């Protein structure tokens, strides 16, 4: 519902809408790493021109989710262990800074919106709806970055988050890790509402980095 209202009130260019739809499918592993992305087929499927589809793929390429190969066209990138590790470490540092800044700069309306996302995450966690839980988890973490009020930070985060999101989703695929994520999420929300900057910064970074190696361990064949 939130995304539907957003589209009505702040319509985006067609290629950005298509990029978001494809990004979600890639992040949720509904399109597997290494899969070809056939422009004609995808353009027809989404009811858009091939130019719009190609522009959407270019956005995903800048995020490291898609690559273009000679004679093969566009492919979903594979999860490369070293790059993924480096990306997760960087995202952890960015989220730490975002947490500190959000405690100082976030409006009460922004914190209320983040509480709304948190409550939706809790509902989907209880219902064991991993895809919906993850969708609002992404909204939550992106929301903290936006609430930090630093556009440079937000741009860098958006550029790297696609790769990190694929790893985060894998963490929700085991009951043990998912339970841990929800426990950490509760602590993060409380720290944000208290505007406890040091505590929130530590929780955000540790929440990601403590899971990073375990997520990488789920990819024994990653190269």
mmCIF file of N, CA and C in Angstrom, residues 95-220:
data_model
loop_
_atom_site.group_PDB
_atom_site.id
_atom_site.type_symbol
_atom_site.label_atom_id
_atom_site.label_comp_id
_atom_site.label_asym_id
_atom_site.label_seq_id
_atom_site.Cartn_x
_atom_site.Cartn_y
_atom_site.Cartn_z
ATOM 1 N N UNK A 95 25.844 2.548 7.524
ATOM 2 C CA UNK A 95 24.679 2.509 8.412
ATOM 3 C C UNK A 95 25.037 3.026 9.805
ATOM 4 N N UNK A 96 26.254 2.784 10.231
ATOM 5 C CA UNK A 96 26.685 3.330 11.524
ATOM 6 C C UNK A 96 26.608 4.861 11.509
ATOM 7 N N UNK A 97 27.164 5.458 10.457
ATOM 8 C CA UNK A 97 27.121 6.913 10.330
ATOM 9 C C UNK A 97 25.685 7.406 10.196
ATOM 10 N N UNK A 98 24.884 6.698 9.407
ATOM 11 C CA UNK A 98 23.486 7.100 9.227
ATOM 12 C C UNK A 98 22.736 7.084 10.551
ATOM 13 N N UNK A 99 23.004 6.086 11.387
ATOM 14 C CA UNK A 99 22.346 6.013 12.685
ATOM 15 C C UNK A 99 22.684 7.206 13.559
ATOM 16 N N UNK A 100 23.955 7.572 13.581
ATOM 17 C CA UNK A 100 24.375 8.734 14.376
ATOM 18 C C UNK A 100 23.681 10.008 13.891
ATOM 19 N N UNK A 101 23.673 10.196 12.575
ATOM 20 C CA UNK A 101 23.083 11.410 12.017
ATOM 21 C C UNK A 101 21.565 11.426 12.172
ATOM 22 N N UNK A 102 20.940 10.259 12.019
ATOM 23 C CA UNK A 102 19.476 10.197 12.135
ATOM 24 C C UNK A 102 19.019 10.576 13.538
ATOM 25 N N UNK A 103 19.771 10.177 14.547
ATOM 26 C CA UNK A 103 19.395 10.539 15.922
ATOM 27 C C UNK A 103 19.407 12.052 16.119
ATOM 28 N N UNK A 104 20.281 12.719 15.400
ATOM 29 C CA UNK A 104 20.370 14.178 15.524
ATOM 30 C C UNK A 104 19.395 14.902 14.603
ATOM 31 N N UNK A 105 19.144 14.327 13.409
ATOM 32 C CA UNK A 105 18.445 15.082 12.370
ATOM 33 C C UNK A 105 17.033 14.614 12.049
ATOM 34 N N UNK A 106 16.668 13.396 12.417
ATOM 35 C CA UNK A 106 15.363 12.859 12.020
ATOM 36 C C UNK A 106 14.223 13.643 12.661
ATOM 37 N N UNK A 107 13.195 13.918 11.866
ATOM 38 C CA UNK A 107 11.990 14.543 12.415
ATOM 39 C C UNK A 107 11.162 13.481 13.140
ATOM 40 N N UNK A 108 10.236 13.927 13.963
ATOM 41 C CA UNK A 108 9.372 12.974 14.649
ATOM 42 C C UNK A 108 8.505 12.216 13.653
ATOM 43 N N UNK A 109 8.096 12.870 12.564
ATOM 44 C CA UNK A 109 7.317 12.185 11.528
ATOM 45 C C UNK A 109 8.126 11.059 10.898
ATOM 46 N N UNK A 110 9.414 11.291 10.673
ATOM 47 C CA UNK A 110 10.260 10.244 10.090
ATOM 48 C C UNK A 110 10.395 9.071 11.050
ATOM 49 N N UNK A 111 10.549 9.351 12.320
ATOM 50 C CA UNK A 111 10.660 8.264 13.298
ATOM 51 C C UNK A 111 9.342 7.499 13.391
ATOM 52 N N UNK A 112 8.223 8.204 13.294
ATOM 53 C CA UNK A 112 6.915 7.538 13.299
ATOM 54 C C UNK A 112 6.772 6.617 12.093
ATOM 55 N N UNK A 113 7.233 7.074 10.932
ATOM 56 C CA UNK A 113 7.193 6.231 9.731
ATOM 57 C C UNK A 113 8.061 4.995 9.911
ATOM 58 N N UNK A 114 9.236 5.160 10.500
ATOM 59 C CA UNK A 114 10.126 4.023 10.734
ATOM 60 C C UNK A 114 9.509 3.050 11.727
ATOM 61 N N UNK A 115 8.801 3.545 12.731
ATOM 62 C CA UNK A 115 8.083 2.668 13.658
ATOM 63 C C UNK A 115 7.007 1.873 12.912
ATOM 64 N N UNK A 116 6.336 2.519 11.957
ATOM 65 C CA UNK A 116 5.330 1.837 11.137
ATOM 66 C C UNK A 116 5.967 0.684 10.365
ATOM 67 N N UNK A 117 7.120 0.941 9.735
ATOM 68 C CA UNK A 117 7.807 -0.125 9.013
ATOM 69 C C UNK A 117 8.222 -1.247 9.971
ATOM 70 N N UNK A 118 8.710 -0.872 11.134
ATOM 71 C CA UNK A 118 9.119 -1.871 12.125
ATOM 72 C C UNK A 118 7.941 -2.752 12.523
ATOM 73 N N UNK A 119 6.800 -2.150 12.772
ATOM 74 C CA UNK A 119 5.627 -2.924 13.177
ATOM 75 C C UNK A 119 5.171 -3.865 12.068
ATOM 76 N N UNK A 120 5.286 -3.419 10.821
ATOM 77 C CA UNK A 120 4.948 -4.295 9.698
ATOM 78 C C UNK A 120 5.939 -5.450 9.596
ATOM 79 N N UNK A 121 7.208 -5.174 9.843
ATOM 80 C CA UNK A 121 8.201 -6.248 9.872
ATOM 81 C C UNK A 121 7.841 -7.285 10.928
ATOM 82 N N UNK A 122 7.463 -6.813 12.118
ATOM 83 C CA UNK A 122 7.109 -7.729 13.203
ATOM 84 C C UNK A 122 5.904 -8.585 12.822
ATOM 85 N N UNK A 123 4.926 -7.970 12.154
ATOM 86 C CA UNK A 123 3.747 -8.730 11.732
ATOM 87 C C UNK A 123 4.127 -9.818 10.730
ATOM 88 N N UNK A 124 4.935 -9.455 9.750
ATOM 89 C CA UNK A 124 5.314 -10.434 8.728
ATOM 90 C C UNK A 124 6.252 -11.498 9.304
ATOM 91 N N UNK A 125 7.031 -11.132 10.303
ATOM 92 C CA UNK A 125 7.866 -12.117 10.997
ATOM 93 C C UNK A 125 6.985 -13.158 11.681
ATOM 94 N N UNK A 126 5.950 -12.705 12.381
ATOM 95 C CA UNK A 126 5.048 -13.645 13.054
ATOM 96 C C UNK A 126 4.340 -14.549 12.052
ATOM 97 N N UNK A 127 4.038 -14.000 10.872
ATOM 98 C CA UNK A 127 3.360 -14.783 9.834
ATOM 99 C C UNK A 127 4.327 -15.600 8.990
ATOM 100 N N UNK A 128 5.621 -15.468 9.266
ATOM 101 C CA UNK A 128 6.691 -16.157 8.521
ATOM 102 C C UNK A 128 6.620 -15.856 7.027
ATOM 103 N N UNK A 129 6.328 -14.606 6.722
ATOM 104 C CA UNK A 129 6.283 -14.132 5.337
ATOM 105 C C UNK A 129 7.609 -13.430 5.052
ATOM 106 N N UNK A 130 8.580 -14.199 4.573
ATOM 107 C CA UNK A 130 9.943 -13.680 4.436
ATOM 108 C C UNK A 130 10.036 -12.544 3.426
ATOM 109 N N UNK A 131 9.338 -12.679 2.295
ATOM 110 C CA UNK A 131 9.449 -11.655 1.255
ATOM 111 C C UNK A 131 8.906 -10.314 1.740
ATOM 112 N N UNK A 132 7.744 -10.333 2.399
ATOM 113 C CA UNK A 132 7.162 -9.084 2.896
ATOM 114 C C UNK A 132 7.995 -8.508 4.040
ATOM 115 N N UNK A 133 8.483 -9.383 4.918
ATOM 116 C CA UNK A 133 9.356 -8.930 6.003
ATOM 117 C C UNK A 133 10.567 -8.208 5.428
ATOM 118 N N UNK A 134 11.162 -8.821 4.441
ATOM 119 C CA UNK A 134 12.381 -8.254 3.875
ATOM 120 C C UNK A 134 12.100 -6.929 3.175
ATOM 121 N N UNK A 135 10.961 -6.850 2.492
ATOM 122 C CA UNK A 135 10.619 -5.607 1.794
ATOM 123 C C UNK A 135 10.561 -4.435 2.775
ATOM 124 N N UNK A 136 9.926 -4.644 3.927
ATOM 125 C CA UNK A 136 9.830 -3.549 4.899
ATOM 126 C C UNK A 136 11.136 -3.352 5.669
ATOM 127 N N UNK A 137 11.940 -4.393 5.761
ATOM 128 C CA UNK A 137 13.277 -4.230 6.329
ATOM 129 C C UNK A 137 14.099 -3.281 5.463
ATOM 130 N N UNK A 138 13.976 -3.441 4.146
ATOM 131 C CA UNK A 138 14.673 -2.545 3.234
ATOM 132 C C UNK A 138 14.158 -1.113 3.375
ATOM 133 N N UNK A 139 12.838 -0.962 3.465
ATOM 134 C CA UNK A 139 12.265 0.373 3.671
ATOM 135 C C UNK A 139 12.811 0.987 4.963
ATOM 136 N N UNK A 140 12.915 0.158 6.003
ATOM 137 C CA UNK A 140 13.359 0.655 7.307
ATOM 138 C C UNK A 140 14.794 1.169 7.241
ATOM 139 N N UNK A 141 15.684 0.346 6.711
ATOM 140 C CA UNK A 141 17.095 0.740 6.680
ATOM 141 C C UNK A 141 17.319 1.913 5.728
ATOM 142 N N UNK A 142 16.620 1.905 4.592
ATOM 143 C CA UNK A 142 16.724 3.045 3.687
ATOM 144 C C UNK A 142 16.171 4.298 4.355
ATOM 145 N N UNK A 143 15.114 4.118 5.147
ATOM 146 C CA UNK A 143 14.511 5.249 5.844
ATOM 147 C C UNK A 143 15.447 5.884 6.854
ATOM 148 N N UNK A 144 16.227 5.067 7.553
ATOM 149 C CA UNK A 144 17.210 5.620 8.491
ATOM 150 C C UNK A 144 18.251 6.442 7.737
ATOM 151 N N UNK A 145 18.686 5.914 6.602
ATOM 152 C CA UNK A 145 19.676 6.643 5.800
ATOM 153 C C UNK A 145 19.098 7.975 5.319
ATOM 154 N N UNK A 146 17.848 7.959 4.853
ATOM 155 C CA UNK A 146 17.230 9.204 4.391
ATOM 156 C C UNK A 146 17.055 10.185 5.548
ATOM 157 N N UNK A 147 16.697 9.661 6.729
ATOM 158 C CA UNK A 147 16.481 10.524 7.894
ATOM 159 C C UNK A 147 17.780 11.150 8.396
ATOM 160 N N UNK A 148 18.914 10.592 7.977
ATOM 161 C CA UNK A 148 20.203 11.157 8.383
ATOM 162 C C UNK A 148 20.403 12.559 7.820
ATOM 163 N N UNK A 149 19.734 12.842 6.692
ATOM 164 C CA UNK A 149 19.807 14.184 6.127
ATOM 165 C C UNK A 149 21.095 14.493 5.390
ATOM 166 N N UNK A 150 21.776 13.451 4.902
ATOM 167 C CA UNK A 150 23.036 13.634 4.177
ATOM 168 C C UNK A 150 22.883 12.995 2.801
ATOM 169 N N UNK A 151 22.710 13.819 1.767
ATOM 170 C CA UNK A 151 22.404 13.300 0.441
ATOM 171 C C UNK A 151 23.568 12.509 -0.160
ATOM 172 N N UNK A 152 24.801 12.894 0.134
ATOM 173 C CA UNK A 152 25.952 12.139 -0.373
ATOM 174 C C UNK A 152 25.945 10.729 0.215
ATOM 175 N N UNK A 153 25.718 10.638 1.506
ATOM 176 C CA UNK A 153 25.614 9.336 2.164
ATOM 177 C C UNK A 153 24.495 8.511 1.540
ATOM 178 N N UNK A 154 23.348 9.136 1.305
ATOM 179 C CA UNK A 154 22.201 8.421 0.748
ATOM 180 C C UNK A 154 22.499 7.893 -0.652
ATOM 181 N N UNK A 155 23.192 8.681 -1.472
ATOM 182 C CA UNK A 155 23.506 8.254 -2.839
ATOM 183 C C UNK A 155 24.466 7.071 -2.840
ATOM 184 N N UNK A 156 25.487 7.125 -2.006
ATOM 185 C CA UNK A 156 26.439 6.011 -1.932
ATOM 186 C C UNK A 156 25.735 4.754 -1.436
ATOM 187 N N UNK A 157 24.876 4.919 -0.449
ATOM 188 C CA UNK A 157 24.149 3.780 0.112
ATOM 189 C C UNK A 157 23.265 3.129 -0.952
ATOM 190 N N UNK A 158 22.521 3.941 -1.698
ATOM 191 C CA UNK A 158 21.641 3.390 -2.737
ATOM 192 C C UNK A 158 22.443 2.643 -3.788
ATOM 193 N N UNK A 159 23.623 3.141 -4.100
ATOM 194 C CA UNK A 159 24.458 2.516 -5.124
ATOM 195 C C UNK A 159 24.917 1.126 -4.706
ATOM 196 N N UNK A 160 25.210 0.951 -3.424
ATOM 197 C CA UNK A 160 25.763 -0.315 -2.934
ATOM 198 C C UNK A 160 24.717 -1.274 -2.384
ATOM 199 N N UNK A 161 23.533 -0.768 -2.083
ATOM 200 C CA UNK A 161 22.594 -1.562 -1.297
ATOM 201 C C UNK A 161 22.016 -2.758 -2.041
ATOM 202 N N UNK A 162 21.968 -2.703 -3.376
ATOM 203 C CA UNK A 162 21.426 -3.843 -4.114
ATOM 204 C C UNK A 162 22.194 -5.119 -3.841
ATOM 205 N N UNK A 163 23.526 -5.032 -3.894
ATOM 206 C CA UNK A 163 24.353 -6.207 -3.622
ATOM 207 C C UNK A 163 24.192 -6.666 -2.181
ATOM 208 N N UNK A 164 24.213 -5.718 -1.250
ATOM 209 C CA UNK A 164 24.078 -6.075 0.160
ATOM 210 C C UNK A 164 22.717 -6.689 0.441
ATOM 211 N N UNK A 165 21.684 -6.192 -0.245
ATOM 212 C CA UNK A 165 20.330 -6.696 -0.010
ATOM 213 C C UNK A 165 20.210 -8.167 -0.388
ATOM 214 N N UNK A 166 20.899 -8.580 -1.438
ATOM 215 C CA UNK A 166 20.837 -10.007 -1.805
ATOM 216 C C UNK A 166 21.369 -10.879 -0.677
ATOM 217 N N UNK A 167 22.445 -10.428 -0.041
ATOM 218 C CA UNK A 167 23.013 -11.189 1.073
ATOM 219 C C UNK A 167 22.092 -11.145 2.286
ATOM 220 N N UNK A 168 21.521 -9.970 2.547
ATOM 221 C CA UNK A 168 20.620 -9.850 3.694
ATOM 222 C C UNK A 168 19.424 -10.783 3.537
ATOM 223 N N UNK A 169 18.921 -10.895 2.322
ATOM 224 C CA UNK A 169 17.759 -11.770 2.127
ATOM 225 C C UNK A 169 18.120 -13.217 2.432
ATOM 226 N N UNK A 170 19.315 -13.632 2.047
ATOM 227 C CA UNK A 170 19.739 -14.996 2.358
ATOM 228 C C UNK A 170 19.743 -15.239 3.860
ATOM 229 N N UNK A 171 20.031 -14.202 4.644
ATOM 230 C CA UNK A 171 20.056 -14.352 6.102
ATOM 231 C C UNK A 171 18.680 -14.673 6.654
ATOM 232 N N UNK A 172 17.644 -14.310 5.922
ATOM 233 C CA UNK A 172 16.285 -14.570 6.390
ATOM 234 C C UNK A 172 15.796 -15.954 5.963
ATOM 235 N N UNK A 173 16.642 -16.688 5.255
ATOM 236 C CA UNK A 173 16.223 -17.986 4.758
ATOM 237 C C UNK A 173 16.442 -19.109 5.758
ATOM 238 N N UNK A 174 17.083 -18.819 6.882
ATOM 239 C CA UNK A 174 17.211 -19.810 7.946
ATOM 240 C C UNK A 174 16.513 -19.270 9.182
ATOM 241 N N UNK A 175 15.799 -20.142 9.884
ATOM 242 C CA UNK A 175 15.005 -19.711 11.038
ATOM 243 C C UNK A 175 15.877 -19.058 12.103
ATOM 244 N N UNK A 176 17.065 -19.629 12.343
ATOM 245 C CA UNK A 176 17.940 -19.105 13.394
ATOM 246 C C UNK A 176 18.361 -17.671 13.100
ATOM 247 N N UNK A 177 18.817 -17.425 11.868
ATOM 248 C CA UNK A 177 19.261 -16.082 11.514
ATOM 249 C C UNK A 177 18.096 -15.099 11.483
ATOM 250 N N UNK A 178 16.944 -15.554 11.011
ATOM 251 C CA UNK A 178 15.787 -14.667 10.942
ATOM 252 C C UNK A 178 15.358 -14.246 12.351
ATOM 253 N N UNK A 179 15.345 -15.198 13.272
ATOM 254 C CA UNK A 179 15.004 -14.871 14.660
ATOM 255 C C UNK A 179 15.973 -13.833 15.220
ATOM 256 N N UNK A 180 17.257 -14.001 14.912
ATOM 257 C CA UNK A 180 18.270 -13.057 15.397
ATOM 258 C C UNK A 180 18.047 -11.672 14.800
ATOM 259 N N UNK A 181 17.718 -11.630 13.510
ATOM 260 C CA UNK A 181 17.470 -10.349 12.841
ATOM 261 C C UNK A 181 16.332 -9.603 13.531
ATOM 262 N N UNK A 182 15.254 -10.314 13.882
ATOM 263 C CA UNK A 182 14.108 -9.653 14.504
ATOM 264 C C UNK A 182 14.453 -9.148 15.899
ATOM 265 N N UNK A 183 15.224 -9.917 16.648
ATOM 266 C CA UNK A 183 15.647 -9.466 17.979
ATOM 267 C C UNK A 183 16.476 -8.184 17.869
ATOM 268 N N UNK A 184 17.402 -8.166 16.918
ATOM 269 C CA UNK A 184 18.229 -6.974 16.718
ATOM 270 C C UNK A 184 17.384 -5.791 16.263
ATOM 271 N N UNK A 185 16.386 -6.084 15.425
ATOM 272 C CA UNK A 185 15.519 -5.020 14.920
ATOM 273 C C UNK A 185 14.765 -4.329 16.059
ATOM 274 N N UNK A 186 14.303 -5.107 17.027
ATOM 275 C CA UNK A 186 13.610 -4.521 18.185
ATOM 276 C C UNK A 186 14.528 -3.551 18.937
ATOM 277 N N UNK A 187 15.780 -3.956 19.131
ATOM 278 C CA UNK A 187 16.737 -3.097 19.838
ATOM 279 C C UNK A 187 17.042 -1.836 19.036
ATOM 280 N N UNK A 188 17.159 -1.985 17.727
ATOM 281 C CA UNK A 188 17.447 -0.838 16.863
ATOM 282 C C UNK A 188 16.322 0.187 16.945
ATOM 283 N N UNK A 189 15.080 -0.286 16.919
ATOM 284 C CA UNK A 189 13.943 0.631 16.963
ATOM 285 C C UNK A 189 13.905 1.393 18.282
ATOM 286 N N UNK A 190 14.151 0.699 19.374
ATOM 287 C CA UNK A 190 14.144 1.353 20.685
ATOM 288 C C UNK A 190 15.248 2.408 20.788
ATOM 289 N N UNK A 191 16.424 2.086 20.263
ATOM 290 C CA UNK A 191 17.534 3.046 20.304
ATOM 291 C C UNK A 191 17.227 4.273 19.453
ATOM 292 N N UNK A 192 16.587 4.061 18.314
ATOM 293 C CA UNK A 192 16.228 5.188 17.449
ATOM 294 C C UNK A 192 15.215 6.092 18.140
ATOM 295 N N UNK A 193 14.188 5.505 18.732
ATOM 296 C CA UNK A 193 13.160 6.312 19.396
ATOM 297 C C UNK A 193 13.733 7.078 20.588
ATOM 298 N N UNK A 194 14.751 6.495 21.225
ATOM 299 C CA UNK A 194 15.410 7.185 22.344
ATOM 300 C C UNK A 194 16.455 8.184 21.857
ATOM 301 N N UNK A 195 16.710 8.195 20.547
ATOM 302 C CA UNK A 195 17.762 9.028 19.943
ATOM 303 C C UNK A 195 19.105 8.786 20.642
ATOM 304 N N UNK A 196 19.358 7.510 20.923
ATOM 305 C CA UNK A 196 20.617 7.102 21.556
ATOM 306 C C UNK A 196 21.629 6.842 20.446
ATOM 307 N N UNK A 197 22.328 7.886 20.032
ATOM 308 C CA UNK A 197 23.148 7.840 18.820
ATOM 309 C C UNK A 197 24.229 6.768 18.867
ATOM 310 N N UNK A 198 25.012 6.717 19.936
ATOM 311 C CA UNK A 198 26.101 5.743 20.014
ATOM 312 C C UNK A 198 25.559 4.319 19.996
ATOM 313 N N UNK A 199 24.479 4.096 20.739
ATOM 314 C CA UNK A 199 23.882 2.759 20.805
ATOM 315 C C UNK A 199 23.319 2.350 19.452
ATOM 316 N N UNK A 200 22.605 3.251 18.789
ATOM 317 C CA UNK A 200 22.026 2.929 17.489
ATOM 318 C C UNK A 200 23.113 2.657 16.463
ATOM 319 N N UNK A 201 24.151 3.486 16.448
ATOM 320 C CA UNK A 201 25.243 3.296 15.493
ATOM 321 C C UNK A 201 25.894 1.933 15.678
ATOM 322 N N UNK A 202 26.134 1.558 16.925
ATOM 323 C CA UNK A 202 26.751 0.264 17.215
ATOM 324 C C UNK A 202 25.851 -0.887 16.789
ATOM 325 N N UNK A 203 24.560 -0.779 17.091
ATOM 326 C CA UNK A 203 23.619 -1.844 16.743
ATOM 327 C C UNK A 203 23.515 -2.029 15.235
ATOM 328 N N UNK A 204 23.427 -0.933 14.502
ATOM 329 C CA UNK A 204 23.281 -1.031 13.051
ATOM 330 C C UNK A 204 24.494 -1.687 12.412
ATOM 331 N N UNK A 205 25.681 -1.269 12.832
ATOM 332 C CA UNK A 205 26.894 -1.851 12.248
ATOM 333 C C UNK A 205 27.058 -3.303 12.671
ATOM 334 N N UNK A 206 26.901 -3.575 13.961
ATOM 335 C CA UNK A 206 27.091 -4.942 14.448
ATOM 336 C C UNK A 206 26.051 -5.891 13.881
ATOM 337 N N UNK A 207 24.816 -5.415 13.734
ATOM 338 C CA UNK A 207 23.749 -6.253 13.202
ATOM 339 C C UNK A 207 24.109 -6.783 11.825
ATOM 340 N N UNK A 208 24.759 -5.930 11.037
ATOM 341 C CA UNK A 208 25.163 -6.353 9.696
ATOM 342 C C UNK A 208 26.447 -7.167 9.717
ATOM 343 N N UNK A 209 27.464 -6.677 10.408
ATOM 344 C CA UNK A 209 28.772 -7.319 10.345
ATOM 345 C C UNK A 209 28.798 -8.667 11.060
ATOM 346 N N UNK A 210 28.030 -8.804 12.137
ATOM 347 C CA UNK A 210 28.011 -10.088 12.836
ATOM 348 C C UNK A 210 27.384 -11.189 11.989
ATOM 349 N N UNK A 211 26.533 -10.780 11.049
ATOM 350 C CA UNK A 211 25.907 -11.773 10.171
ATOM 351 C C UNK A 211 26.681 -11.977 8.879
ATOM 352 N N UNK A 212 27.584 -11.055 8.565
ATOM 353 C CA UNK A 212 28.214 -11.071 7.244
ATOM 354 C C UNK A 212 28.896 -12.401 6.934
ATOM 355 N N UNK A 213 29.733 -12.889 7.852
ATOM 356 C CA UNK A 213 30.447 -14.125 7.578
ATOM 357 C C UNK A 213 29.501 -15.309 7.510
ATOM 358 N N UNK A 214 28.465 -15.279 8.355
ATOM 359 C CA UNK A 214 27.507 -16.381 8.336
ATOM 360 C C UNK A 214 26.731 -16.396 7.026
ATOM 361 N N UNK A 215 26.429 -15.222 6.507
ATOM 362 C CA UNK A 215 25.764 -15.159 5.213
ATOM 363 C C UNK A 215 26.690 -15.679 4.126
ATOM 364 N N UNK A 216 27.959 -15.280 4.172
ATOM 365 C CA UNK A 216 28.921 -15.763 3.184
ATOM 366 C C UNK A 216 29.074 -17.271 3.265
ATOM 367 N N UNK A 217 28.932 -17.823 4.460
ATOM 368 C CA UNK A 217 29.038 -19.269 4.622
ATOM 369 C C UNK A 217 27.888 -20.012 3.946
ATOM 370 N N UNK A 218 26.795 -19.301 3.665
ATOM 371 C CA UNK A 218 25.681 -19.913 2.948
ATOM 372 C C UNK A 218 25.978 -20.031 1.457
ATOM 373 N N UNK A 219 27.105 -19.454 1.034
ATOM 374 C CA UNK A 219 27.469 -19.442 -0.383
ATOM 375 C C UNK A 219 28.771 -20.198 -0.595
ATOM 376 N N UNK A 220 28.806 -21.503 -0.305
ATOM 377 C CA UNK A 220 30.075 -22.236 -0.386
ATOM 378 C C UNK A 220 30.661 -22.277 -1.780
#
